[in-house]
Coordinates of C-alpha atoms in Angstrom, one line a residue:
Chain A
X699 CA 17.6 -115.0 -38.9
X700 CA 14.4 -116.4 -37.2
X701 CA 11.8 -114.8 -35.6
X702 CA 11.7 -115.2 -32.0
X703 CA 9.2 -112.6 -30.9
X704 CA 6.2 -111.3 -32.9
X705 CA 3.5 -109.0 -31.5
X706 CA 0.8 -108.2 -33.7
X707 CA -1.9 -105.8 -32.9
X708 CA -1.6 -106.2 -29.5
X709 CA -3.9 -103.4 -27.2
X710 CA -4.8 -104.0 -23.6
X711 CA -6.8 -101.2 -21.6
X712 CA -6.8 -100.8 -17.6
X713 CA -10.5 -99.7 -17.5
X714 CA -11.0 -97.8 -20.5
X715 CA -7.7 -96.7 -20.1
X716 CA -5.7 -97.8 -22.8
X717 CA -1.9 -99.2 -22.0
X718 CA -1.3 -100.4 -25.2
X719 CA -2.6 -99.7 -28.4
X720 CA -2.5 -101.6 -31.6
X721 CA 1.7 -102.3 -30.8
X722 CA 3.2 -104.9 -33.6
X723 CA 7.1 -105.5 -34.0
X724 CA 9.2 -108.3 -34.5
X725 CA 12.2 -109.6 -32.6
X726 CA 14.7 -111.9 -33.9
X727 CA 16.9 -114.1 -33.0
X728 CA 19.6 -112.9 -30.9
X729 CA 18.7 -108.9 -31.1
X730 CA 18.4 -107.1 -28.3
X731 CA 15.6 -104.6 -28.3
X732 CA 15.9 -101.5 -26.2
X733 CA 12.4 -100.8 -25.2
X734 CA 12.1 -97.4 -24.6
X735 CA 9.4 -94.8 -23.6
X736 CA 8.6 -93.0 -21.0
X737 CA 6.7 -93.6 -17.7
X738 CA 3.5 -94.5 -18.2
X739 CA 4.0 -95.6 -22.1
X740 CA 3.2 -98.9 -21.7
X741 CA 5.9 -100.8 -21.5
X742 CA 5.3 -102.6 -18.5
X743 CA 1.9 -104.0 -19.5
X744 CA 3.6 -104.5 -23.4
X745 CA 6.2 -107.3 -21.2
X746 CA 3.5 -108.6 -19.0
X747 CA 1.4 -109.8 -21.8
X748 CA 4.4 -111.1 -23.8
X749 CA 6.1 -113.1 -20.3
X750 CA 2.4 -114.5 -20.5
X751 CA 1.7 -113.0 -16.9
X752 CA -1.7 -111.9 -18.4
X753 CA -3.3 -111.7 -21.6
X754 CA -4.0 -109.1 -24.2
X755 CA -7.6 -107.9 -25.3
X756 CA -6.6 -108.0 -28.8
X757 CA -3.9 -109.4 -31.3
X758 CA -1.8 -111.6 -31.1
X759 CA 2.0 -112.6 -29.0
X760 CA 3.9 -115.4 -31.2
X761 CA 7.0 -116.9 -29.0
X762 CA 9.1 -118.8 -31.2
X763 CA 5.9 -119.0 -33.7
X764 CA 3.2 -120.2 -31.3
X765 CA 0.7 -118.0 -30.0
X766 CA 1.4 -117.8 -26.4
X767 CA -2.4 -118.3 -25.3
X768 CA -2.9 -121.4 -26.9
X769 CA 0.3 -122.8 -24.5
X770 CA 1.1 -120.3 -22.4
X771 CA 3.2 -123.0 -19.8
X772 CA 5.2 -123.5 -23.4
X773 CA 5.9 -120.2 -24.1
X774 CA 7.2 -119.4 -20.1
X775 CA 9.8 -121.6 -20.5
X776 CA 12.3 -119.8 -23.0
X777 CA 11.5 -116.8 -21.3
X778 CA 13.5 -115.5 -18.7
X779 CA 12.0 -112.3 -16.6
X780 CA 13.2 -109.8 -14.3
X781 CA 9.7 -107.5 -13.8
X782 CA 10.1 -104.2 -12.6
X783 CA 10.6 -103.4 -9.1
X784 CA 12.6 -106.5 -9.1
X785 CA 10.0 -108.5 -6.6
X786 CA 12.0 -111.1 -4.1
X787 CA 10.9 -113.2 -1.4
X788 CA 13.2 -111.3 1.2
X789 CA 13.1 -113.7 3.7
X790 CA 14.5 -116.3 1.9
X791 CA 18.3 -116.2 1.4
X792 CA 20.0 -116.5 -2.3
X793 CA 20.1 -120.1 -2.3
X794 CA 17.0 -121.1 -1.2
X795 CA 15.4 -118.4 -3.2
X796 CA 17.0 -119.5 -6.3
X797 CA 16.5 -123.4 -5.4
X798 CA 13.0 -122.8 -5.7
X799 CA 12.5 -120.8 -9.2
X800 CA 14.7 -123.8 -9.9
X801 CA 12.1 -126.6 -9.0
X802 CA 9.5 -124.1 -10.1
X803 CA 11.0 -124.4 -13.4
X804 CA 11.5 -128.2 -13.3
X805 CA 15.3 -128.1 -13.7
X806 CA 17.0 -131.4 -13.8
X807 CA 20.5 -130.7 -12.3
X808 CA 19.7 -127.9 -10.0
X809 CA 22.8 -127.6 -8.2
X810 CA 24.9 -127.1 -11.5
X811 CA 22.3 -124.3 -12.7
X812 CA 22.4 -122.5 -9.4
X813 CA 25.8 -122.6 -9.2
X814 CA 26.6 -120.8 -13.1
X815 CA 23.8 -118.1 -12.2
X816 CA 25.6 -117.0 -8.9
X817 CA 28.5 -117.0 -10.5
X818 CA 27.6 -115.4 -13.8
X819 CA 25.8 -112.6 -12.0
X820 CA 28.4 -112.2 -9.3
X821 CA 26.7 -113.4 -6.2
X822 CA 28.4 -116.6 -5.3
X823 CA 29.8 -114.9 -2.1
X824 CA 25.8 -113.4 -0.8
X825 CA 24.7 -117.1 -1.5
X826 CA 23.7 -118.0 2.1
X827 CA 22.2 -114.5 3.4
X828 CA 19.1 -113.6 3.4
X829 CA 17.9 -111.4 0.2
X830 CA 16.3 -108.8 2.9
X831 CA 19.6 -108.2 4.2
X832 CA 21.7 -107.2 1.0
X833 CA 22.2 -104.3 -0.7
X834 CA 20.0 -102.7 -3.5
X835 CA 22.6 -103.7 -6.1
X836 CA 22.8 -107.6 -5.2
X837 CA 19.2 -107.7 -4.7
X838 CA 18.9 -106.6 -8.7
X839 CA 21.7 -109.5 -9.3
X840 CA 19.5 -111.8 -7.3
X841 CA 16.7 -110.7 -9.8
X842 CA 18.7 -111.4 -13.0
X843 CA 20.0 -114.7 -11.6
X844 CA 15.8 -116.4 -11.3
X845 CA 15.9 -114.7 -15.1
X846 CA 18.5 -116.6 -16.7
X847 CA 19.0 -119.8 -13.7
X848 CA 17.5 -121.6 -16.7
X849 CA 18.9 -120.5 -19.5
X850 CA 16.6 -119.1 -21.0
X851 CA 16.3 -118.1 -24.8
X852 CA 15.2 -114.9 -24.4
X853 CA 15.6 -112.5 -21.8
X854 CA 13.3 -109.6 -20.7
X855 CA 14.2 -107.0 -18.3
X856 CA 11.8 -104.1 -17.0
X857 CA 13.8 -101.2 -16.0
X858 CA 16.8 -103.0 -14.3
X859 CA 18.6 -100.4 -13.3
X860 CA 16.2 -98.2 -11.8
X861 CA 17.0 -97.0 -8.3
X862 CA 20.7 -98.0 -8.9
X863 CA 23.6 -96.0 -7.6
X864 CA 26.1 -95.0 -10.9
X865 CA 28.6 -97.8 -9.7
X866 CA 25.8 -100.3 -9.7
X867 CA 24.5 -99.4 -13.1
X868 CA 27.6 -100.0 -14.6
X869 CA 28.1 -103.2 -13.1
X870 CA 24.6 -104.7 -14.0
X871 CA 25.0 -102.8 -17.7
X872 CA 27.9 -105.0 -18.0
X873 CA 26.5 -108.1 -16.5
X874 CA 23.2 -107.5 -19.2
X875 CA 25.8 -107.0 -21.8
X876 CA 27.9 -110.1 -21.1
X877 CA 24.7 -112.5 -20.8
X878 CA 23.1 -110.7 -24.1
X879 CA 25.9 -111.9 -25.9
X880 CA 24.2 -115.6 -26.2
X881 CA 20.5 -114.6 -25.8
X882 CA 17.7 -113.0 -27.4
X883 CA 17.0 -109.4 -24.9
X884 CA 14.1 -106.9 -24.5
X885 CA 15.9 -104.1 -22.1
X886 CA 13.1 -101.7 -20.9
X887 CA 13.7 -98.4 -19.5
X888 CA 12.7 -94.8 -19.6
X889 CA 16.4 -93.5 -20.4
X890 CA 17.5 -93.8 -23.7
X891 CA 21.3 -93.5 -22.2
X892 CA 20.9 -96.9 -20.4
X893 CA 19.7 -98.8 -23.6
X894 CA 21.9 -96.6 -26.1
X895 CA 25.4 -98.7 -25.1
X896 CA 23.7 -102.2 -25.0
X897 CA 20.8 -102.5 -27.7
X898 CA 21.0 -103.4 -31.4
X899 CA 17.9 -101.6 -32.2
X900 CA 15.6 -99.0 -30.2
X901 CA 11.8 -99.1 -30.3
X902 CA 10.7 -95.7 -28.6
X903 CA 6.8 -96.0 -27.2
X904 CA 4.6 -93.2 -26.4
X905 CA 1.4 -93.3 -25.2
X906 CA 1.2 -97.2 -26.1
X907 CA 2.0 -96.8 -29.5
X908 CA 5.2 -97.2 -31.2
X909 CA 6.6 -93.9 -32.0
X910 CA 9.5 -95.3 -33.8
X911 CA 11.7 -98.4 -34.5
X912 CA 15.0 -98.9 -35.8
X913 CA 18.5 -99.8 -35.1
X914 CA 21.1 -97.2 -33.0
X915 CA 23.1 -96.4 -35.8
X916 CA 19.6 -95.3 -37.9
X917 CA 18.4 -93.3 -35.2
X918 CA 21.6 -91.6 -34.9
X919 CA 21.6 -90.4 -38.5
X920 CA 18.0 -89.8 -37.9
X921 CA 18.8 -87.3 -34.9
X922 CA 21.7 -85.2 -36.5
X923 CA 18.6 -83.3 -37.6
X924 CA 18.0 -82.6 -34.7
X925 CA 20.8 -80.8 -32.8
X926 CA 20.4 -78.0 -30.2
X927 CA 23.1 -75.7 -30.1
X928 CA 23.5 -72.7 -27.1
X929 CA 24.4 -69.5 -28.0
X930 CA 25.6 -67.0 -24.8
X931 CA 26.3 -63.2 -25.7
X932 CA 26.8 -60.0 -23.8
X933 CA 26.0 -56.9 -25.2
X934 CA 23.0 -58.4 -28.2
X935 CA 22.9 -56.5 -30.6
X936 CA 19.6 -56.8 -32.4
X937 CA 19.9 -58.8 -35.6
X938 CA 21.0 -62.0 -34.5
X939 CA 18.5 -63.9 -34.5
X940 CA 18.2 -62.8 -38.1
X941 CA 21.5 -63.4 -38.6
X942 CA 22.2 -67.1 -36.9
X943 CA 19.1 -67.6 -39.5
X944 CA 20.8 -66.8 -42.8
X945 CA 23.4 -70.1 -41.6
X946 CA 23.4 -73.4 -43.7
X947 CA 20.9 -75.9 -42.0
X948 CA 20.0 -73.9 -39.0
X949 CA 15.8 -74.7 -38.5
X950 CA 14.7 -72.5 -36.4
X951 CA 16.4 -70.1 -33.6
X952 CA 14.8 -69.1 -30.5
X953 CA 15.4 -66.7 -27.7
X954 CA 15.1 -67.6 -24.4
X955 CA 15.8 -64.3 -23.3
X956 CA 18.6 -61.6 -23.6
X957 CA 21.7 -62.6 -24.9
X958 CA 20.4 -66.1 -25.0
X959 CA 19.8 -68.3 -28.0
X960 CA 18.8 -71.7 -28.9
X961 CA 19.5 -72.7 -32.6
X962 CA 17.5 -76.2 -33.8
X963 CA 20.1 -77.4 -37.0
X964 CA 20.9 -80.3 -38.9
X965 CA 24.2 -81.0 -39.1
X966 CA 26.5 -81.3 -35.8
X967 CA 30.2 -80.0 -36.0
X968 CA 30.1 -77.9 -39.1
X969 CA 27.2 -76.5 -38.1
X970 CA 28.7 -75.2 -34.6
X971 CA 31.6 -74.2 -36.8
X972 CA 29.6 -71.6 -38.8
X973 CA 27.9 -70.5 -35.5
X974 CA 31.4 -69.2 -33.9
X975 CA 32.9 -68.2 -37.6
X976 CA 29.3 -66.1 -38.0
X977 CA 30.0 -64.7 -34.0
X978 CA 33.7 -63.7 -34.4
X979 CA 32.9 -61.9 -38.1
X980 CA 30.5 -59.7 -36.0
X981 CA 31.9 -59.3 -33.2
X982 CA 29.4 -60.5 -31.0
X983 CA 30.7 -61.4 -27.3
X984 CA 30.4 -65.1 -27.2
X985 CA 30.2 -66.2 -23.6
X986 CA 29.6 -70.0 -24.5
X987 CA 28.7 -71.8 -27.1
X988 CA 27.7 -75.4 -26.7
X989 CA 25.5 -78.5 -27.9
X990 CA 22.8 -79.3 -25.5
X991 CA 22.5 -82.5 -24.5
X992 CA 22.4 -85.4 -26.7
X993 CA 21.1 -85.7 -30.0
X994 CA 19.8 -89.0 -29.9
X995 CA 18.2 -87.8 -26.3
X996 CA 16.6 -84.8 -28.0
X997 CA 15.1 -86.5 -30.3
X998 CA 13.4 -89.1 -28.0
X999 CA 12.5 -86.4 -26.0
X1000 CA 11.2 -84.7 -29.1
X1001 CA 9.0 -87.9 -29.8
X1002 CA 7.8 -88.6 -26.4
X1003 CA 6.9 -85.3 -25.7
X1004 CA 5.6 -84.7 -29.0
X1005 CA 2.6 -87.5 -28.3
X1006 CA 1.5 -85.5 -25.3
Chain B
X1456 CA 1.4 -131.8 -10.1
X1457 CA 5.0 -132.3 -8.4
X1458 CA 5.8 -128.3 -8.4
X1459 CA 2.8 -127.9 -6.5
X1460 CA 5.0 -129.5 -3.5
X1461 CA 7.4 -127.2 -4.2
X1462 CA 4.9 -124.1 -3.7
X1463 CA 3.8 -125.9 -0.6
X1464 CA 7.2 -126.3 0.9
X1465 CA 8.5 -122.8 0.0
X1466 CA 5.2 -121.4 1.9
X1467 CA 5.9 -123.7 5.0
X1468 CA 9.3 -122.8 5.0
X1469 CA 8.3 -119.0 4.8
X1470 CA 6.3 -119.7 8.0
X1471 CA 9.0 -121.7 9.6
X1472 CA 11.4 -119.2 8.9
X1473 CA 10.1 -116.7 11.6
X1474 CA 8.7 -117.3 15.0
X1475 CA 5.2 -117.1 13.9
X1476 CA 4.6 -120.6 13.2
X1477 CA 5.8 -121.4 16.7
X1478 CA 4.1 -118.7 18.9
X1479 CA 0.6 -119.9 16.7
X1480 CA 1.0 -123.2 17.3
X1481 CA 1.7 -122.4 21.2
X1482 CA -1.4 -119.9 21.3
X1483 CA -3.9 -122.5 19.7
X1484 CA -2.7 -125.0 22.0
X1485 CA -3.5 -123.2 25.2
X1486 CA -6.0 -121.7 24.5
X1487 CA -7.9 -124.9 23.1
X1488 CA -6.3 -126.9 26.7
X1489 CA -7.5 -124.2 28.8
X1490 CA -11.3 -123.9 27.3
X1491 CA -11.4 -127.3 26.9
X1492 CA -9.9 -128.4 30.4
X1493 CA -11.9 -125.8 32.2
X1494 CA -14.8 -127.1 31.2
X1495 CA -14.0 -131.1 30.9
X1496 CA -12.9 -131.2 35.0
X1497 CA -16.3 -129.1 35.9
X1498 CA -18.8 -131.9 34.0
X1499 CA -16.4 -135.0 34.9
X1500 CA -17.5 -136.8 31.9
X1501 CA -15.0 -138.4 29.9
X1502 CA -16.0 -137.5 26.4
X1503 CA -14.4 -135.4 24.0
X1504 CA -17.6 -134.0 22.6
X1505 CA -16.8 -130.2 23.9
X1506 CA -12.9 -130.4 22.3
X1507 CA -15.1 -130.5 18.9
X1508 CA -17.6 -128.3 19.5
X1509 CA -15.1 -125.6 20.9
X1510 CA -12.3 -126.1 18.3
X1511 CA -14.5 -125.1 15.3
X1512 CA -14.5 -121.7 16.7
X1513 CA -10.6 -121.3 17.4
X1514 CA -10.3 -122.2 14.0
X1515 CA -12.7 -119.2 13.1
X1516 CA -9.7 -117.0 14.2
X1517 CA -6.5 -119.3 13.7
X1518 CA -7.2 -120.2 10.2
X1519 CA -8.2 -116.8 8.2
X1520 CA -4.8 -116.0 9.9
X1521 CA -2.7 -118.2 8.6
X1522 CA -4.2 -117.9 4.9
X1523 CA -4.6 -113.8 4.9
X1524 CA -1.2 -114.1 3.3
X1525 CA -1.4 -116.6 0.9
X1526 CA -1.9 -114.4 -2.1
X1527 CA -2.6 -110.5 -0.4
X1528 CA 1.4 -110.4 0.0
X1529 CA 2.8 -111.8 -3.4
X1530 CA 0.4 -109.4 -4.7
X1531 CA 1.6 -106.4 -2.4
X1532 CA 5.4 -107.1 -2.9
X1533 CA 4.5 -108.2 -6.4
X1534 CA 6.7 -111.5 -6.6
X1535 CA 3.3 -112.7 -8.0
X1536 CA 4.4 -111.5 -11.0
X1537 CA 7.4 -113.8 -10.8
X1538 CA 5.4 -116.8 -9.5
X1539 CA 2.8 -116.7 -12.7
X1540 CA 5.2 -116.5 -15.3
X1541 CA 7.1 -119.6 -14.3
X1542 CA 6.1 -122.5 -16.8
X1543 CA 2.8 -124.1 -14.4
X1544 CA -0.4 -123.5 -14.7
X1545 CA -2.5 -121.6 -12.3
X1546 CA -4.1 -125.0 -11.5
X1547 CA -0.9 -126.3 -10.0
X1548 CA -0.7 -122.7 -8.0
X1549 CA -3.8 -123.1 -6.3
X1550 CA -3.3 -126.5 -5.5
X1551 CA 0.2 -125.4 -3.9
X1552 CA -1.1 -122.6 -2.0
X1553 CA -4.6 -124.7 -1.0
X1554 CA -2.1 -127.9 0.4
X1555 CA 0.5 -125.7 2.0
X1556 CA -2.2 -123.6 4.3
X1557 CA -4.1 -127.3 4.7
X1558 CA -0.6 -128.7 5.9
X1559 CA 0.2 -126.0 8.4
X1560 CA -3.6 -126.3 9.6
X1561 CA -2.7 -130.1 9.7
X1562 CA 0.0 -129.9 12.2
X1563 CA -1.8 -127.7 14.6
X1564 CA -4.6 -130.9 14.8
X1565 CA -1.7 -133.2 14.9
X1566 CA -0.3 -131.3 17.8
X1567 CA -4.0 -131.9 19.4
X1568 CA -4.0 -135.5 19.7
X1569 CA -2.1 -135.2 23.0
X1570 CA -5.5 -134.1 24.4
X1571 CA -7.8 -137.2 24.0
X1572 CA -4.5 -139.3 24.9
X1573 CA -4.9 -137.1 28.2
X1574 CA -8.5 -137.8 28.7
X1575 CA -8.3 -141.2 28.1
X1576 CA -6.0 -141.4 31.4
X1577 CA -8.8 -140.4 33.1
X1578 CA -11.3 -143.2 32.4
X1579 CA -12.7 -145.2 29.1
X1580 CA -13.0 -143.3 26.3
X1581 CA -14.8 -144.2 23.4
X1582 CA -12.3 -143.7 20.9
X1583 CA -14.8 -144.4 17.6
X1584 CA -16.5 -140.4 17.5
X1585 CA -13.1 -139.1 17.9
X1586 CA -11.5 -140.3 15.0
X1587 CA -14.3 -139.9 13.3
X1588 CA -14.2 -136.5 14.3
X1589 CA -11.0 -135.9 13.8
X1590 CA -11.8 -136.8 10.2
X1591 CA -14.1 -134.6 9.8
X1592 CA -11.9 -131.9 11.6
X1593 CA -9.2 -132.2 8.8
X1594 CA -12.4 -132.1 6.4
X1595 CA -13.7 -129.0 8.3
X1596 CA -10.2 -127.1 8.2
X1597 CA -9.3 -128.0 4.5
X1598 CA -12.7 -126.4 3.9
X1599 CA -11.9 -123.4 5.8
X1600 CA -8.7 -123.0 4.1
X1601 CA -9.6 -122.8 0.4
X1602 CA -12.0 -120.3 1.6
X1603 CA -9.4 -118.3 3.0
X1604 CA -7.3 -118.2 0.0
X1605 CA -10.3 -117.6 -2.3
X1606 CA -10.5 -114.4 -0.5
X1607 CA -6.6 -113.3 -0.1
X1608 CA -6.1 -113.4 -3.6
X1609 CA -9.1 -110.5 -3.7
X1610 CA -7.1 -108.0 -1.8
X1611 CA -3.5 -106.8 -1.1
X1612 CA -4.3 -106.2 2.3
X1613 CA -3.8 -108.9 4.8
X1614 CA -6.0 -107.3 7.7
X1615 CA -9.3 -106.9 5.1
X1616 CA -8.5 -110.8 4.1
X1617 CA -8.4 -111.7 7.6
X1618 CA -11.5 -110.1 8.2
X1619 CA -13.8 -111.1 5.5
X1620 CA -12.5 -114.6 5.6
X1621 CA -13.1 -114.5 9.5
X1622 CA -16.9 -113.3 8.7
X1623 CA -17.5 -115.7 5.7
X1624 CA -16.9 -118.2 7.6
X1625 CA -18.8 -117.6 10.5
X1626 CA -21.9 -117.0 8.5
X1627 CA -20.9 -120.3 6.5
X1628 CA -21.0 -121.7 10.2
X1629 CA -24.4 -120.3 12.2
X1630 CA -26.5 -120.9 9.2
X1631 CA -26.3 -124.3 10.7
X1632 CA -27.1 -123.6 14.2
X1633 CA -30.9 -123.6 15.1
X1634 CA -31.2 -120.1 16.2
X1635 CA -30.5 -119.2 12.8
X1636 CA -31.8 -121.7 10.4
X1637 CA -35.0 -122.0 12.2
X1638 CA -36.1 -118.7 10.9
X1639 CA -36.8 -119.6 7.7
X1640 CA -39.8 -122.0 6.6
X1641 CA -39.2 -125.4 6.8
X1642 CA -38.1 -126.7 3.4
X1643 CA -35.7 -123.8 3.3
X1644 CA -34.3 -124.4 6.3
X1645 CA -33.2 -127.3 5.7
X1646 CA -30.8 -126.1 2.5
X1647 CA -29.9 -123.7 4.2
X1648 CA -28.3 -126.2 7.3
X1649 CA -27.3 -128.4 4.5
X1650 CA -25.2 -125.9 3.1
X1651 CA -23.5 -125.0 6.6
X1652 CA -20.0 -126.1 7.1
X1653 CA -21.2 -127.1 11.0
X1654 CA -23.9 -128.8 10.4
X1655 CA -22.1 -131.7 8.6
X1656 CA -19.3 -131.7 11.1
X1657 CA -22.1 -132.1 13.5
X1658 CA -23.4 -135.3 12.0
X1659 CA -19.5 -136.7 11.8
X1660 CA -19.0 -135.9 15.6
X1661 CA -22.2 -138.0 16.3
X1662 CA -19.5 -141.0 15.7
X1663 CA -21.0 -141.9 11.8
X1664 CA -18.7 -141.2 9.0
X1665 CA -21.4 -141.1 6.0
X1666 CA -20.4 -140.6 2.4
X1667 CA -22.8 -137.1 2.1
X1668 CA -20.8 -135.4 5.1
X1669 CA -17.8 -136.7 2.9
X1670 CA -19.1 -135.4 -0.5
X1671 CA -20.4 -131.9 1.1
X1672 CA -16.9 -131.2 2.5
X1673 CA -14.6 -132.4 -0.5
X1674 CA -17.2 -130.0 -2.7
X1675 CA -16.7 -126.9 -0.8
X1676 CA -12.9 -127.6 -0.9
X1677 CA -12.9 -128.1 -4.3
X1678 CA -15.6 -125.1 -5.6
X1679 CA -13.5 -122.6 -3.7
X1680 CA -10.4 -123.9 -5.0
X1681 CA -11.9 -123.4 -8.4
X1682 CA -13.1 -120.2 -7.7
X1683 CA -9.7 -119.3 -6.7
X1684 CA -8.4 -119.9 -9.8
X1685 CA -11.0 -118.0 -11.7
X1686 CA -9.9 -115.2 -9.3
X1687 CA -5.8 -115.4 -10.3
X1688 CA -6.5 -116.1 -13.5
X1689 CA -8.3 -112.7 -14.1
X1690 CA -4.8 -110.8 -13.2
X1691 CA -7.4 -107.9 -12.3
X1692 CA -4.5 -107.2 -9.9

């Protein structure tokens, strides 16, 4: 498949500060990208100098193999952009809002385009109020709807579900899910749960570098080295620790404090097996035994934190 | 060029939209009729010479009010970020923001031309100086304007754009009153009234529309434009 995006060595510093450092990936045609990182990683600055909003100090940003400086009006128009915060004019309502990023854009029929973004995003029925006056949810819809009102090839979304109530995050995951069906996405957000059900591949960011890169199903594997399990006893005796050691693929135990044990292992399920068939052979008073959160989330948690 | 209009239009309609536009126009109305009047019944002569001299000053407030927004509030709510990645250049921005401020500016002298209507009800007026002067008021505002949205798009905060643009112009202004150029030695005093924004509206008043007045004013619109979007285009914001 073609190329659609392609950063290479990109860095951009706020004052010495530096946002983004030496960052090169490729996107293709119809992926879409979870961008993922913490706050702070650089992510924001990484899709403001790709939307062309400004440019980088170094490297290069190829939109459908044209460097985006030498045309920047060229490159903005098979971009579609929802920045973070999700910025409105809030008193304008839907329509007009929309009618404008529709001229803005130079749209021919404007009234056909209008009409399939309100309806694809759900917001046919909030057309005629003013944006100040709806809800957070329908102002994020109003955002997504100047993203794609011209059908745009590819789609980049900073942190749209931030601030959401769990309802509305499900709603706009599907809406991003439906619309990413057709398009080319970059989904950026600091949870790795929000972009895990959506995104082909996952490129984690730390500190404005890329700390790694590579599909769902890759990073999954990856993690199963990386499980956490929780070990509750009363009564410790005080070879446990020694013991949980001797187990197939357990890394490393640690206590946190009496009774209480956390045991790094590769391996999932067998692995929690051999815990419980290594407790009930000794005895040993299991109050609970259970796998802390998710893999995948330790392990960008691991990686973020890890760059600190 | 054409999407220009529409950044012009969606700024008057933002102004529209609320009262402001209305209780603006309203203000600047009375209190130009009311300084005006006051002193046109106490010299009983029927010239429109004062109007001129006094609305340069109203505009000192009215103006920087109506641009302190231009750019300080997409760049506080952050739709700017929306408005320069749409597919135009930052030329065509400027120009959108520059003729939607100059347009608003516009109907407020519009709205004026009921006064010399007025006075010429009250005797023979000689109606060459005032459209002259009227010329050069448009001239005078536009001028005023592009300075005014230079200096928005420095800050986030309205109030601190109001301000500066309210001093910059005044200096821009009394550096061609005598009190002020007259301090400096001859030769440089007269760049220095040269480069006043009053000076040259004080040659158009005289009734004379020359080319240099023309030239000085269509320059100043067009540097600070240009200096506006140097100012955007650094995204130092």
């Amino acid at each position: 498949m073609d190329v659609i995006i392609e950063l290479a060595n990109v860095s951009k510093s706020y004052n010495e500060i530096k946002a983004v450092e030496n960052l090169s990936f490729k996107l293709k045609k119809g992926e879409i990208l979870g961008f993922l990182g913490p706050n702070g990683a650089g992510k924001t600055t990484a899709m403001k100098m790709i939307t062309g909003y400004m440019p980088p100090d170094t490297g290069t940003i190829k939109v459908k193999n044209e460097d985006i400086l030498k045309d920047p009006v060229k490159a903005r128009i098979s971009i579609g952009y929802l920045p973070e915060n999700n910025p409105l004019y809030l008193d304008m309502t839907v329509a007009e809002y929309l009618n404008f990023i529709a001229e803005m854009r130079g749209i021919e029929n404007r009234e056909k385009a209008i009409d399939s973004a309100l309806a694809k995003c759900g917001i046919k029925n909030v057309s005629h109020r003013i944006i100040n006056h709806l809800s957070k949810g329908y102002k994020q819809r109003v955002g997504l709807a100047q993203a794609i009102i011209h059908d745009p090839e590819i789609l980049i979304l900073d942190e749209p579900v931030n601030g959401l109530d769990p309802k509305q995050i499900t709603e706009i995951r599907n809406l991003i899910k439906e619309i990413g069906k057709e398009k080319t996405v970059i989904l950026c957000s600091h949870i790795l749960y929000e972009v895990e059900a959506v995104a082909d591949r996952v490129l984690i960011i730390n500190n404005g570098r890329i700390a790694a890169d590579d599909t769902i199903e890759n990073l999954r594997e990856r993690s199963k080295g990386s499980n956490i399990f929780v070990l509750d006893i009363i009564d410790e005796t005080a070879d446990i620790a020694e013991k949980l050691n001797t187990l197939e693929n357990v890394k490393k135990v640690e206590k946190v404090h009496s009774g209480l044990y956390r045991i790094f292992a590769a391996g999932n399920k067998e692995t929690g097996h051999s815990i419980f068939v290594l407790a009930a052979s000794n005895n040993w008073k299991v109050v609970q035994l259970y796998l802390e959160g998710n893999s995948l989330e330790n392990m960008f948690l691991n990686l973020t934190e890890g760059g600190k | 060029m054409k999407r220009a209009l529409v950044i012009a239009k969606k700024e008057l309609l933002s102004y529209f939209n609320s009262a402001i536009a209305y209780i603006f126009f309203t203000l600047f109305l009375v209190i130009l009729g009311f300084l005006f009047f006051r002193l046109y019944f106490l010299i009983g002569v029927v010239s429109m010479n004062d109007f001129f001299s006094i609305i340069p000053w109203i505009f000192l407030i009215f103006i920087p009010s109506v641009t302190m927004k231009s750019w300080a509030e997409e760049k506080k709510t952050g739709t700017m970020e929306v408005l320069f990645t749409m597919p135009v250049t930052d030329l065509v921005l400027v120009t959108g923001k520059f003729l939607a401020g100059f347009a608003f500016v516009s109907i407020a002298i519009i709205l004026t031309f009921i006064v010399p209507v007025l006075v010429s009800m009250t005797g023979t007026l000689d109606w060459g100086p005032v459209i002259t002067s009227y010329i050069g008021l448009f001239l005078l505002a536009g001028s005023y304007v592009a300075i005014g949205n230079l200096i928005s798009s420095f800050t986030a905060n309205q109030v601190s754009a109001f301000l500066v643009t309210a001093v910059s112009i005044l200096v821009f202004m009394i550096i061609g009153t005598e009190p002020v150029y007259s301090v400096f030695p001859n030769f440089i005093a007269d760049i220095v009234r040269n480069f006043s924004l009053s000076y040259h509206f004080q040659s158009i008043q005289r009734g004379v529309l020359d080319s240099r007045d023309m030239v000085y004013y269509l320059s100043i619109i067009s540097l600070f434009m240009f200096f506006n979007i140097r100012s955007i285009e650094s995204r130092n914001w």
